[in-house]
mmCIF file of C-alpha atoms and ligand atoms in Angstrom:
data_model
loop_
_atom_site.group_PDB
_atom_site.id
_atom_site.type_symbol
_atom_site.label_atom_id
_atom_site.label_comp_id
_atom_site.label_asym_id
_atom_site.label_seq_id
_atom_site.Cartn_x
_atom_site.Cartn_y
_atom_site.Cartn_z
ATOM 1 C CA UNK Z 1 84.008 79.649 71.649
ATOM 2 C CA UNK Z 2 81.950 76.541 70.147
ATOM 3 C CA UNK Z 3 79.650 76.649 73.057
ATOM 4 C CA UNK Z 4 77.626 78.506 71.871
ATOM 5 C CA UNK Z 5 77.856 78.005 67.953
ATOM 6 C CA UNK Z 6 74.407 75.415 67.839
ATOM 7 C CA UNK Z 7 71.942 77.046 69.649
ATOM 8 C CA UNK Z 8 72.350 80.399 68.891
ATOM 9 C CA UNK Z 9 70.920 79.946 65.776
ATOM 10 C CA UNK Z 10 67.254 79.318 66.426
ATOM 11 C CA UNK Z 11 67.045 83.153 68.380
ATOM 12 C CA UNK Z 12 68.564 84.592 65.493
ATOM 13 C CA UNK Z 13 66.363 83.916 63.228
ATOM 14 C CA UNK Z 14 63.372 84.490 65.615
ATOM 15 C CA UNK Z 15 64.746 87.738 66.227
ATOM 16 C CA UNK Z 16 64.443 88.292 61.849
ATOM 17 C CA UNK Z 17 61.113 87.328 62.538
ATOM 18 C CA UNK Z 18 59.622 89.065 65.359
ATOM 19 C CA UNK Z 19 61.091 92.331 63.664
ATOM 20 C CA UNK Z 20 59.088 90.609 60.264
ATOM 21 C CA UNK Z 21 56.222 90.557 61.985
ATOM 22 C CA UNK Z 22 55.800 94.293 62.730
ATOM 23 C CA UNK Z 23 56.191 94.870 59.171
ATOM 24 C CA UNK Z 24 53.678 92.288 58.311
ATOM 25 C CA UNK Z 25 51.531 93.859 60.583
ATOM 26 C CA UNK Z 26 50.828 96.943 58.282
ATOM 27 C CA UNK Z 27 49.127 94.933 55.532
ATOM 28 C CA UNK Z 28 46.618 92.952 56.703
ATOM 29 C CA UNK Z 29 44.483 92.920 53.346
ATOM 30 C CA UNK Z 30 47.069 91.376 51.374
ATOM 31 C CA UNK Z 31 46.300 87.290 50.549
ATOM 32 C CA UNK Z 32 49.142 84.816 51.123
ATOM 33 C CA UNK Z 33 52.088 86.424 50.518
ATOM 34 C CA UNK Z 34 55.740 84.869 50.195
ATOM 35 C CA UNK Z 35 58.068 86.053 52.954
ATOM 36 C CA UNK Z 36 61.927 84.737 51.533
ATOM 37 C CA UNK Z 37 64.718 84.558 53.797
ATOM 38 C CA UNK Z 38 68.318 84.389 52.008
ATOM 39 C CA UNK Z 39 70.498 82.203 53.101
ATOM 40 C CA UNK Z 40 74.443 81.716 52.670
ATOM 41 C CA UNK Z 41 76.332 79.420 54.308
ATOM 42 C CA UNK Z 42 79.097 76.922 53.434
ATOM 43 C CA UNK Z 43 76.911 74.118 52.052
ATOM 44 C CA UNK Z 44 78.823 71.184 53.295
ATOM 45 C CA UNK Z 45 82.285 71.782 55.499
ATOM 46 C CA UNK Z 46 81.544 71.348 58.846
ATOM 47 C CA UNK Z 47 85.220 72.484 59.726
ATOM 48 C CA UNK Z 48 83.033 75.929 59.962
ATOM 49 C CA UNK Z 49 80.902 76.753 62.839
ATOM 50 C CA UNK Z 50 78.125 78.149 61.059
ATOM 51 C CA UNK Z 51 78.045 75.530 58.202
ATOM 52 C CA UNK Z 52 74.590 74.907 56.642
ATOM 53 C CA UNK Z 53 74.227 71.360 58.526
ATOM 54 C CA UNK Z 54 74.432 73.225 61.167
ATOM 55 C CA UNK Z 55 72.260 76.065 61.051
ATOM 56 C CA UNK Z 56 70.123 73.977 58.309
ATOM 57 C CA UNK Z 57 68.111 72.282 60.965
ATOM 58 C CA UNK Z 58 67.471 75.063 63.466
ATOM 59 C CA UNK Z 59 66.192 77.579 60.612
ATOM 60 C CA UNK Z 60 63.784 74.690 59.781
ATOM 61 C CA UNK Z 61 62.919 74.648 62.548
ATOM 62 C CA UNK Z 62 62.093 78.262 63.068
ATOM 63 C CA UNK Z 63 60.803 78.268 59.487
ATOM 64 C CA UNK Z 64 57.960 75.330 60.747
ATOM 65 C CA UNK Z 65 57.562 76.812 64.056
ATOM 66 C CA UNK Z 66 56.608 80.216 62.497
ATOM 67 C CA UNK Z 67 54.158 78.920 59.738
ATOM 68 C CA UNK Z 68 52.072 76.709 62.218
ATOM 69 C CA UNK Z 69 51.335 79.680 64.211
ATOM 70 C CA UNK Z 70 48.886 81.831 61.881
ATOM 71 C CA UNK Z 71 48.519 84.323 64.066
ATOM 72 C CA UNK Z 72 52.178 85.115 64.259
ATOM 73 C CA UNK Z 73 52.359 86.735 60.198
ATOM 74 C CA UNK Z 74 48.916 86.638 58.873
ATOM 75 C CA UNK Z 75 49.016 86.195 55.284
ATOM 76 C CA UNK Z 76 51.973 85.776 55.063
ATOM 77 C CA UNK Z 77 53.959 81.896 54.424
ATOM 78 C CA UNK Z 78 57.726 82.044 55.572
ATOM 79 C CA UNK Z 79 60.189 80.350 53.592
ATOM 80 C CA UNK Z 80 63.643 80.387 52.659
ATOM 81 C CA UNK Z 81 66.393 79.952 49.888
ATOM 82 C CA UNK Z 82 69.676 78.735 50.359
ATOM 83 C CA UNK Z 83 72.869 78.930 48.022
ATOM 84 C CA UNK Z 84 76.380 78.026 49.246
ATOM 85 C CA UNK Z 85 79.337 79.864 49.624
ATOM 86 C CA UNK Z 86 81.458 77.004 49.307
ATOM 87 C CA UNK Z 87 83.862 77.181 46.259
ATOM 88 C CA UNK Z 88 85.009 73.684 44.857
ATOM 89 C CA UNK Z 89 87.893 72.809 47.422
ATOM 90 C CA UNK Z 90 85.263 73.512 50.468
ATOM 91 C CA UNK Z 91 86.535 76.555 51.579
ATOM 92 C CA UNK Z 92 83.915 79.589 52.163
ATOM 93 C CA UNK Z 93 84.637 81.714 49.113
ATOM 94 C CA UNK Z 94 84.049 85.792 49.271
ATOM 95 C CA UNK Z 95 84.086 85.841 45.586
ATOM 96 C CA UNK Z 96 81.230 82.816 45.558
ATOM 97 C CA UNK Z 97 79.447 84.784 48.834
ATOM 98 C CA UNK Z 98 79.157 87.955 46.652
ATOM 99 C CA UNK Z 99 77.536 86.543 43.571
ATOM 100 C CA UNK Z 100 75.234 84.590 45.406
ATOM 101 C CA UNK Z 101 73.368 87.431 47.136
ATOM 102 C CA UNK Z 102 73.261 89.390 43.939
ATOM 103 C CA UNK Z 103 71.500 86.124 42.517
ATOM 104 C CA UNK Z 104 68.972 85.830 45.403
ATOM 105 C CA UNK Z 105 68.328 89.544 45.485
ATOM 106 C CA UNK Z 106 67.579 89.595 42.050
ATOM 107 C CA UNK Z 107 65.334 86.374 41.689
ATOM 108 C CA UNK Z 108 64.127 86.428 45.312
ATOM 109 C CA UNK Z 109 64.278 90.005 46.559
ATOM 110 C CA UNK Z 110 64.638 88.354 50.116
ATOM 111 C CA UNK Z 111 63.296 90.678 53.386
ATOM 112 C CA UNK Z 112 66.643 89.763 54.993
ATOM 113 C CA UNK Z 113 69.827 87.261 54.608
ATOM 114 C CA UNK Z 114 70.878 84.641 57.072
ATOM 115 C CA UNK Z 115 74.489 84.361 56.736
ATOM 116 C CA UNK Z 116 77.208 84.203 55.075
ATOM 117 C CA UNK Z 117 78.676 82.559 57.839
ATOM 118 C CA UNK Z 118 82.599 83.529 57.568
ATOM 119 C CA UNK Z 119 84.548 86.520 57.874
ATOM 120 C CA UNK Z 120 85.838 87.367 54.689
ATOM 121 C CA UNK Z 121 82.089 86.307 53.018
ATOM 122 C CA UNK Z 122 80.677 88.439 55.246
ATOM 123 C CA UNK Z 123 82.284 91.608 54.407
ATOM 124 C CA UNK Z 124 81.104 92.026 50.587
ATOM 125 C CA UNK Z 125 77.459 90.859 51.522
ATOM 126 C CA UNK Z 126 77.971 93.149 54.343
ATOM 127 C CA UNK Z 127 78.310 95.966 52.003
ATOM 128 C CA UNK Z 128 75.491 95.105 49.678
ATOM 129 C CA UNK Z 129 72.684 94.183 51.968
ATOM 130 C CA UNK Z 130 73.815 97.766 53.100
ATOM 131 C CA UNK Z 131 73.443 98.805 49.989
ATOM 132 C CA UNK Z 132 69.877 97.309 49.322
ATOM 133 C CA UNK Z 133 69.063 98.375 52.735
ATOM 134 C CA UNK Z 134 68.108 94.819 53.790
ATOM 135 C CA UNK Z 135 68.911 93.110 56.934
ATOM 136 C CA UNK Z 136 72.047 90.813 57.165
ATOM 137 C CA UNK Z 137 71.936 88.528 60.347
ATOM 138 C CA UNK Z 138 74.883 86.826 61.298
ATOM 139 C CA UNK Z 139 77.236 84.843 63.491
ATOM 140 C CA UNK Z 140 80.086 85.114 60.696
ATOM 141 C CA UNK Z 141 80.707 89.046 61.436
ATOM 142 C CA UNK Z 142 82.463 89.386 64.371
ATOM 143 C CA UNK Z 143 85.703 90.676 63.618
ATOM 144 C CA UNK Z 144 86.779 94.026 64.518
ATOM 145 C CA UNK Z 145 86.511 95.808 61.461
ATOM 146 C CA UNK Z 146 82.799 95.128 61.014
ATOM 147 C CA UNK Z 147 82.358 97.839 63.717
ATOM 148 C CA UNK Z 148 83.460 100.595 61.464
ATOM 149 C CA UNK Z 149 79.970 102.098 61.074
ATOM 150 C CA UNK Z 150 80.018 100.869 57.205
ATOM 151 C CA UNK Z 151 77.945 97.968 58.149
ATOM 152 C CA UNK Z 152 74.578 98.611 59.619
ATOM 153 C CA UNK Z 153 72.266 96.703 57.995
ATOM 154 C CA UNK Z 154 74.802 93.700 60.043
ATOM 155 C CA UNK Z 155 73.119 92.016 63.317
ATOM 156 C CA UNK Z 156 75.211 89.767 64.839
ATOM 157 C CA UNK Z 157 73.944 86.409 66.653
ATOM 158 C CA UNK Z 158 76.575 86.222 69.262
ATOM 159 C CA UNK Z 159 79.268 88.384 70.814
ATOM 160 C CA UNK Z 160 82.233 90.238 68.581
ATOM 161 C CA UNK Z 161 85.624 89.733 69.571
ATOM 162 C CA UNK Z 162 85.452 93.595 70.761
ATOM 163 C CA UNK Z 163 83.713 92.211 73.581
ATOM 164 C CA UNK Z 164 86.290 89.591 73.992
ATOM 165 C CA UNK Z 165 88.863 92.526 73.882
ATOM 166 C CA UNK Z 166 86.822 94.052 76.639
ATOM 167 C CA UNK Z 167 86.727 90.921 78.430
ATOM 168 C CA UNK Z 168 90.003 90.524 78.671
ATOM 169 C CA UNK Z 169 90.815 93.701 79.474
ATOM 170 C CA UNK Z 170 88.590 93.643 82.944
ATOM 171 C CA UNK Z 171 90.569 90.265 83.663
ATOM 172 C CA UNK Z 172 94.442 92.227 83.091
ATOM 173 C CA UNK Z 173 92.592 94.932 84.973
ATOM 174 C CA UNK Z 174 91.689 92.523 87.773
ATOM 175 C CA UNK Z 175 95.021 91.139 87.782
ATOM 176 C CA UNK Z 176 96.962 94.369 87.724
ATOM 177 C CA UNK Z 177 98.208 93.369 84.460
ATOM 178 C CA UNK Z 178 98.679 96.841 83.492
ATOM 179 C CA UNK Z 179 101.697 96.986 81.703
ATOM 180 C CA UNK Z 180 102.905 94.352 79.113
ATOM 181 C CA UNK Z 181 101.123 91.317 77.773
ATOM 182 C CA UNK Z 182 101.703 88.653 75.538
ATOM 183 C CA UNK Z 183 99.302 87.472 72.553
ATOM 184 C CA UNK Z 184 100.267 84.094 71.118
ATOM 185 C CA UNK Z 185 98.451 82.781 68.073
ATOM 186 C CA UNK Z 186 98.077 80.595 65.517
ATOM 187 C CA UNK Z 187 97.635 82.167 62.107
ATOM 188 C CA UNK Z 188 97.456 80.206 58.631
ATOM 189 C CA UNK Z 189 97.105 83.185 56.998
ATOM 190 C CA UNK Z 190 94.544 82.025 54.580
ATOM 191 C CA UNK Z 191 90.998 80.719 54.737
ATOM 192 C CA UNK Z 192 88.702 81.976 57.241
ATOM 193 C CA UNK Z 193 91.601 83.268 59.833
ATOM 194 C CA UNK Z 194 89.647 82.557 63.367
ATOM 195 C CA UNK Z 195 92.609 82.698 65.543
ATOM 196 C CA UNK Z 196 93.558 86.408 64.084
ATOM 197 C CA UNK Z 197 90.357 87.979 64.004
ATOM 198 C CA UNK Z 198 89.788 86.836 67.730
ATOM 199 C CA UNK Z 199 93.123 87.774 68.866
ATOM 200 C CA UNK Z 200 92.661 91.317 66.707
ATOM 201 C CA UNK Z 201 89.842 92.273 69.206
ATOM 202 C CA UNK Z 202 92.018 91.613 72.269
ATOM 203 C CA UNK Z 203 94.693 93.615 70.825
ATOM 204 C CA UNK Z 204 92.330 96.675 69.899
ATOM 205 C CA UNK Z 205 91.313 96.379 73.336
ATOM 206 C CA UNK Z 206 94.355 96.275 75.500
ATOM 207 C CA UNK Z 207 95.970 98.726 72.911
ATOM 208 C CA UNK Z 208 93.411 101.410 73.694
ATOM 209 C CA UNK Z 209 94.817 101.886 77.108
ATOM 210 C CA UNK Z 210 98.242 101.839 76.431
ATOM 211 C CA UNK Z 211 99.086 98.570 77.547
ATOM 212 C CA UNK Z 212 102.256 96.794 75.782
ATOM 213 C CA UNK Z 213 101.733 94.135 73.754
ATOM 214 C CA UNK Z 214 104.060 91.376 72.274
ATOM 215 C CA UNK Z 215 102.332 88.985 69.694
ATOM 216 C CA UNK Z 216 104.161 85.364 68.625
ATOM 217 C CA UNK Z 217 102.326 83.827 65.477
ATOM 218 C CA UNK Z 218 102.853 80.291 64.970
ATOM 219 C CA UNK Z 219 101.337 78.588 61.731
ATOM 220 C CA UNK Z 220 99.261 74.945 63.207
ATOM 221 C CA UNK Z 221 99.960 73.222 59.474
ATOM 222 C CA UNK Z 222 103.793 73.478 60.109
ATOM 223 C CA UNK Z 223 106.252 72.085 62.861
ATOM 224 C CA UNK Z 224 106.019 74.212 65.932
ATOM 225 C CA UNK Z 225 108.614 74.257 68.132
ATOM 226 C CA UNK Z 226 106.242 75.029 71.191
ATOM 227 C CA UNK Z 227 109.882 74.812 73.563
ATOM 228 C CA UNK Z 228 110.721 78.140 72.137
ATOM 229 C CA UNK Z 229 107.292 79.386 72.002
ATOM 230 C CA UNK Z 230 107.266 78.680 76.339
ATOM 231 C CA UNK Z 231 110.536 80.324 76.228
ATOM 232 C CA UNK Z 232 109.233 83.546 74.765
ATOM 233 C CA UNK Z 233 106.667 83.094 77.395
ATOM 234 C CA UNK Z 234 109.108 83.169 80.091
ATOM 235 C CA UNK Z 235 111.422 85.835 79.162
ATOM 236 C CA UNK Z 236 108.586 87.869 77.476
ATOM 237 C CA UNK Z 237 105.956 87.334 79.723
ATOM 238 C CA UNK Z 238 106.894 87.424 82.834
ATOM 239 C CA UNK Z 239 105.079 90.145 84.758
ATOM 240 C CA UNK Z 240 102.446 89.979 82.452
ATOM 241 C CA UNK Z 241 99.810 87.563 81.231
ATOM 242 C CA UNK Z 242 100.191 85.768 77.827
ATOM 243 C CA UNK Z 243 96.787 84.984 75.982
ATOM 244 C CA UNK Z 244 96.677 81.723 74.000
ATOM 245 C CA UNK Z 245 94.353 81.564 70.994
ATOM 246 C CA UNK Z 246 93.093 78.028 69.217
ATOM 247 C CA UNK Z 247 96.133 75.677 70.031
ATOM 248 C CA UNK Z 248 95.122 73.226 72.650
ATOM 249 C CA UNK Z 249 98.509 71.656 73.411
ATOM 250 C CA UNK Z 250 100.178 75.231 73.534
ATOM 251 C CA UNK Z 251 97.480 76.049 75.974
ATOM 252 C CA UNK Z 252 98.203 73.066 77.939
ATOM 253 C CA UNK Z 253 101.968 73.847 77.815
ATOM 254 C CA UNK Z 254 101.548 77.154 78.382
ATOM 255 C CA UNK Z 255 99.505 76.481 81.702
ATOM 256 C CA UNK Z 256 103.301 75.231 83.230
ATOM 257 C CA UNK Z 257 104.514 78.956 83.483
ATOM 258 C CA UNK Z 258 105.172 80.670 86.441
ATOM 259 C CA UNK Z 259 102.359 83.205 85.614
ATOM 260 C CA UNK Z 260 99.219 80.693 84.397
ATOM 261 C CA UNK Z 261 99.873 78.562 87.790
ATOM 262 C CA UNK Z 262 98.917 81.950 88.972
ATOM 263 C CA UNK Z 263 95.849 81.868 87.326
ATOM 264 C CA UNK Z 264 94.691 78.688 88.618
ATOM 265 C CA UNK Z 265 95.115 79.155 91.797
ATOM 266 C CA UNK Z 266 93.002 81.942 91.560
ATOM 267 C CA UNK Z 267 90.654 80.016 89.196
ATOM 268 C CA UNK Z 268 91.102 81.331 85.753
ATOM 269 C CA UNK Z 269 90.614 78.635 83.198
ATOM 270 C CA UNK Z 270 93.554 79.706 80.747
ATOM 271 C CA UNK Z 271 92.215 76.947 78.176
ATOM 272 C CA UNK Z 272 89.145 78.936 77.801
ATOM 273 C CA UNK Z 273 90.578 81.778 77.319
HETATM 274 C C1 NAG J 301 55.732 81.258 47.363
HETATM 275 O O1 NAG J 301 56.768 80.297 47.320
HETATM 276 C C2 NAG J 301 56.391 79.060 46.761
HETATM 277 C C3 NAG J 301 57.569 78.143 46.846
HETATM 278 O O2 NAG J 301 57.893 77.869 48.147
HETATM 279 C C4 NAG J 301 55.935 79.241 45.359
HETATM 280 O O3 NAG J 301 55.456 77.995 44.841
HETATM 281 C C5 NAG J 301 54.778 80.252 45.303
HETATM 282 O O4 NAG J 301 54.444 80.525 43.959
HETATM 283 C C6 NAG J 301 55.201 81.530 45.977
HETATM 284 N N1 NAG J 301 54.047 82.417 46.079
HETATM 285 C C7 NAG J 301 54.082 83.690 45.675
HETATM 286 C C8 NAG J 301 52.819 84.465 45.866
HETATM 287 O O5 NAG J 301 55.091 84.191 45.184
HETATM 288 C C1 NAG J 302 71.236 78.703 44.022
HETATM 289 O O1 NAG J 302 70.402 77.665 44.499
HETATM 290 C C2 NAG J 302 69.370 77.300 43.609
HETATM 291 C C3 NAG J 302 68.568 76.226 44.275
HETATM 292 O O2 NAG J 302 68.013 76.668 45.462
HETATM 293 C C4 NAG J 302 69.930 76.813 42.308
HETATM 294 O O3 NAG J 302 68.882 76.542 41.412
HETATM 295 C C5 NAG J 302 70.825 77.871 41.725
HETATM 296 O O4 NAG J 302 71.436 77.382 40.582
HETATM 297 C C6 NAG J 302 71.876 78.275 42.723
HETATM 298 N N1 NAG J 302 72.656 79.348 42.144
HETATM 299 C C7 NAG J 302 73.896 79.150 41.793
HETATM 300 C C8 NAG J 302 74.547 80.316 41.165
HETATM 301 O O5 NAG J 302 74.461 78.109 42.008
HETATM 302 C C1 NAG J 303 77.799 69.394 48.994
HETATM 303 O O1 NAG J 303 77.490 67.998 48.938
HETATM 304 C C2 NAG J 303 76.406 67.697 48.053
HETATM 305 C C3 NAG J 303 76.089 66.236 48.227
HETATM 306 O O2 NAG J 303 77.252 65.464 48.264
HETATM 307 C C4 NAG J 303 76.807 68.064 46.626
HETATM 308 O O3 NAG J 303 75.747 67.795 45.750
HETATM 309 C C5 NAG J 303 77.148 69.551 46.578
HETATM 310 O O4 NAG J 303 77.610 69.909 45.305
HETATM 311 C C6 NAG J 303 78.204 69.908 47.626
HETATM 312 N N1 NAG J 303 78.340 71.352 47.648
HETATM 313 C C7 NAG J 303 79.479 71.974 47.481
HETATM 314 C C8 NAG J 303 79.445 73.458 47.549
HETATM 315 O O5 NAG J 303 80.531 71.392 47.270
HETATM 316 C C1 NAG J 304 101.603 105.317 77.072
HETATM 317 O O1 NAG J 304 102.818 104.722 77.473
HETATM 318 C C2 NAG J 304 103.970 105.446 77.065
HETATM 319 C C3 NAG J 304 105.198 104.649 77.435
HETATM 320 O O2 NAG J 304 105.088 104.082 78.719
HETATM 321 C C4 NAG J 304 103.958 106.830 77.737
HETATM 322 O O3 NAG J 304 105.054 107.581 77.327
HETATM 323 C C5 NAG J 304 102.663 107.534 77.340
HETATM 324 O O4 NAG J 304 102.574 108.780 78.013
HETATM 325 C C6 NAG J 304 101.442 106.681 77.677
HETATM 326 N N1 NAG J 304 100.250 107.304 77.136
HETATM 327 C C7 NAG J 304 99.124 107.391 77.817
HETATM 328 C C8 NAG J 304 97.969 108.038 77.103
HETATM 329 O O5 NAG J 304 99.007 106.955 78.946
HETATM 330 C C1 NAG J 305 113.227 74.585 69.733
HETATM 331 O O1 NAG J 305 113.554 75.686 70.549
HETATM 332 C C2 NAG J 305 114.493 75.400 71.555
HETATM 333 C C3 NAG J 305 114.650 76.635 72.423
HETATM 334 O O2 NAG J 305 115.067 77.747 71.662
HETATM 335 C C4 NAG J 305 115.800 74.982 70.895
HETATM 336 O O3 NAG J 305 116.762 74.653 71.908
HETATM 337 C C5 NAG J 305 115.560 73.765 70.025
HETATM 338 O O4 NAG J 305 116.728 73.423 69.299
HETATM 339 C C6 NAG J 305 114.452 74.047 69.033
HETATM 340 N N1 NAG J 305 114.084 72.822 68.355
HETATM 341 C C7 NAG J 305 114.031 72.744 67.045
HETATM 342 C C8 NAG J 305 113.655 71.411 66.505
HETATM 343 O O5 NAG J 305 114.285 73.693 66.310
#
């Protein structure tokens, strides 16, 4: 899914805007007036997807793009502020997240917040910018439970991994893969948790209509013995369709089973999925 990670920035933002700029819209007789955009994003670790040098460039972008165009918010200057979420080891911090949008709502009282860009940072801003009934736009949000209705200030850049869910359900559907299928992933259980969250929205998903589902969670920062992993496959699997998640060489593996040669021949790229 880092396709689509760079450029999906830029509309984002441009979507903030052209919502900004109906609002501006109502007060023409005001003189130059500040319009500040929060923003939280892991400062430096580009092991994230949505890592300020990153997304740093294309808000600037936006940011200059917007201000050169006077007729676009009349009166009005856009800029931004920017505090990281990064704690000291370089790992997005929810704690770090949280106090950060409390300190740029309070100094800055922002029109909306770009970021924060991981799950777990998400969530607490997520609930505040609810609170303060100010926009949060994000890529960092798509996990299932941000669809629980207690998030709607939330607009997310990209698609959530309940559309994921939904895609893979209309690919078991086209197969016939009705009845049991097998989710392997790999799962740290700590830090930002991509694999899980993606693989959550499959399960949702496939759960909703009843269909089986096996899981095998292998850690990536230990061993892992992928010859018992492909033997799960096999005796679990078969008759089904096992969906890999973030492991290249298990994908690569995995494509040796009876039921992935399957899915080449009929031209589904299992890596991608
Ligand atoms: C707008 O922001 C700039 C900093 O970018 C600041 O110098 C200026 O005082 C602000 N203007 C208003 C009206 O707040
Ligand atoms: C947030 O960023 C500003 C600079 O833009 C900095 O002055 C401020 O100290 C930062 N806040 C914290 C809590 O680090
Ligand atoms: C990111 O790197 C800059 C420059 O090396 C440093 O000043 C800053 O403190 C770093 N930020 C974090 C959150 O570690
Ligand atoms: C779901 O599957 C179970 C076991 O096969 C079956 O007993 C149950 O009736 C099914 N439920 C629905 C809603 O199809
Ligand atoms: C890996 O799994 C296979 C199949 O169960 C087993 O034969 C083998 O001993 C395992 N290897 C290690 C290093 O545990």
């Amino acid at each position: 899914m880092a396709g689509w990670n760079q450029g999906a920035a830029l509309p984002l933002v441009l979507m903030v805007l052209l919502d900004l700029q109906r609002v501006a819209g109502r007060s023409p007789h005001e003189t130059q007036k500040n319009i500040t955009l929060a923003v939280i994003l892991p400062q430096n670790n580009t092991n994230y997807p949505w890592a300020w040098p990153r997304v740093g460039p294309a808000l600037e972008r936006a940011v200059r793009t917007v201000n050169a165009d006077a007729s676009l918010l009349p009166d009005h200057v856009l800029i931004y502020r920017f505090n990281s979420s990064e704690d000291k080891g370089g790992v997005c911090s929810e704690s770090l997240a949280a106090l950060m949008a409390v300190d740029l709502k309070l100094t800055y009282d922002p029109w909306a917040f770009i970021g924060p860009g991981c799950s777990y940072t998400s969530s607490p801003v997520g609930l505040f910018t609810t609170h303060w009934d100010v926009p949060m736009v994000t890529a960092g949000a798509s996990a299932v439970a941000f669809d629980g209705g207690v998030y709607p200030s939330i607009t997310n850049t990209g698609p959530t991994h309940k559309k994921l869910g939904k895609f893979a359900l209309r690919i078991c559907e086209h197969f016939g893969w009705r009845e049991h299928v097998m989710l392997i992933f790999s799962d740290k259980k700590e830090d930002d948790r991509p694999c899980y969250f993606a693989v959550e929205g499959l399960h949702a998903e496939l759960e909703s209509i009843n269909i089986t589902l096996e899981e095998r969670v292998f850690a990536e920062n230990k061993p892992v013995n992928y010859s018992q992993i492909i033997l799960d496959i096999q005796n679990d699997g078969r008759g089904g369709s096992p969906w890999k998640f973030c492991e290249k060489s298990l994908a690569a593996a995995a494509a040796e089973t009876p039921t992935c040669r399957e899915c080449r021949t009929k031209g589904l790229n299992t890596e991608s999925i």
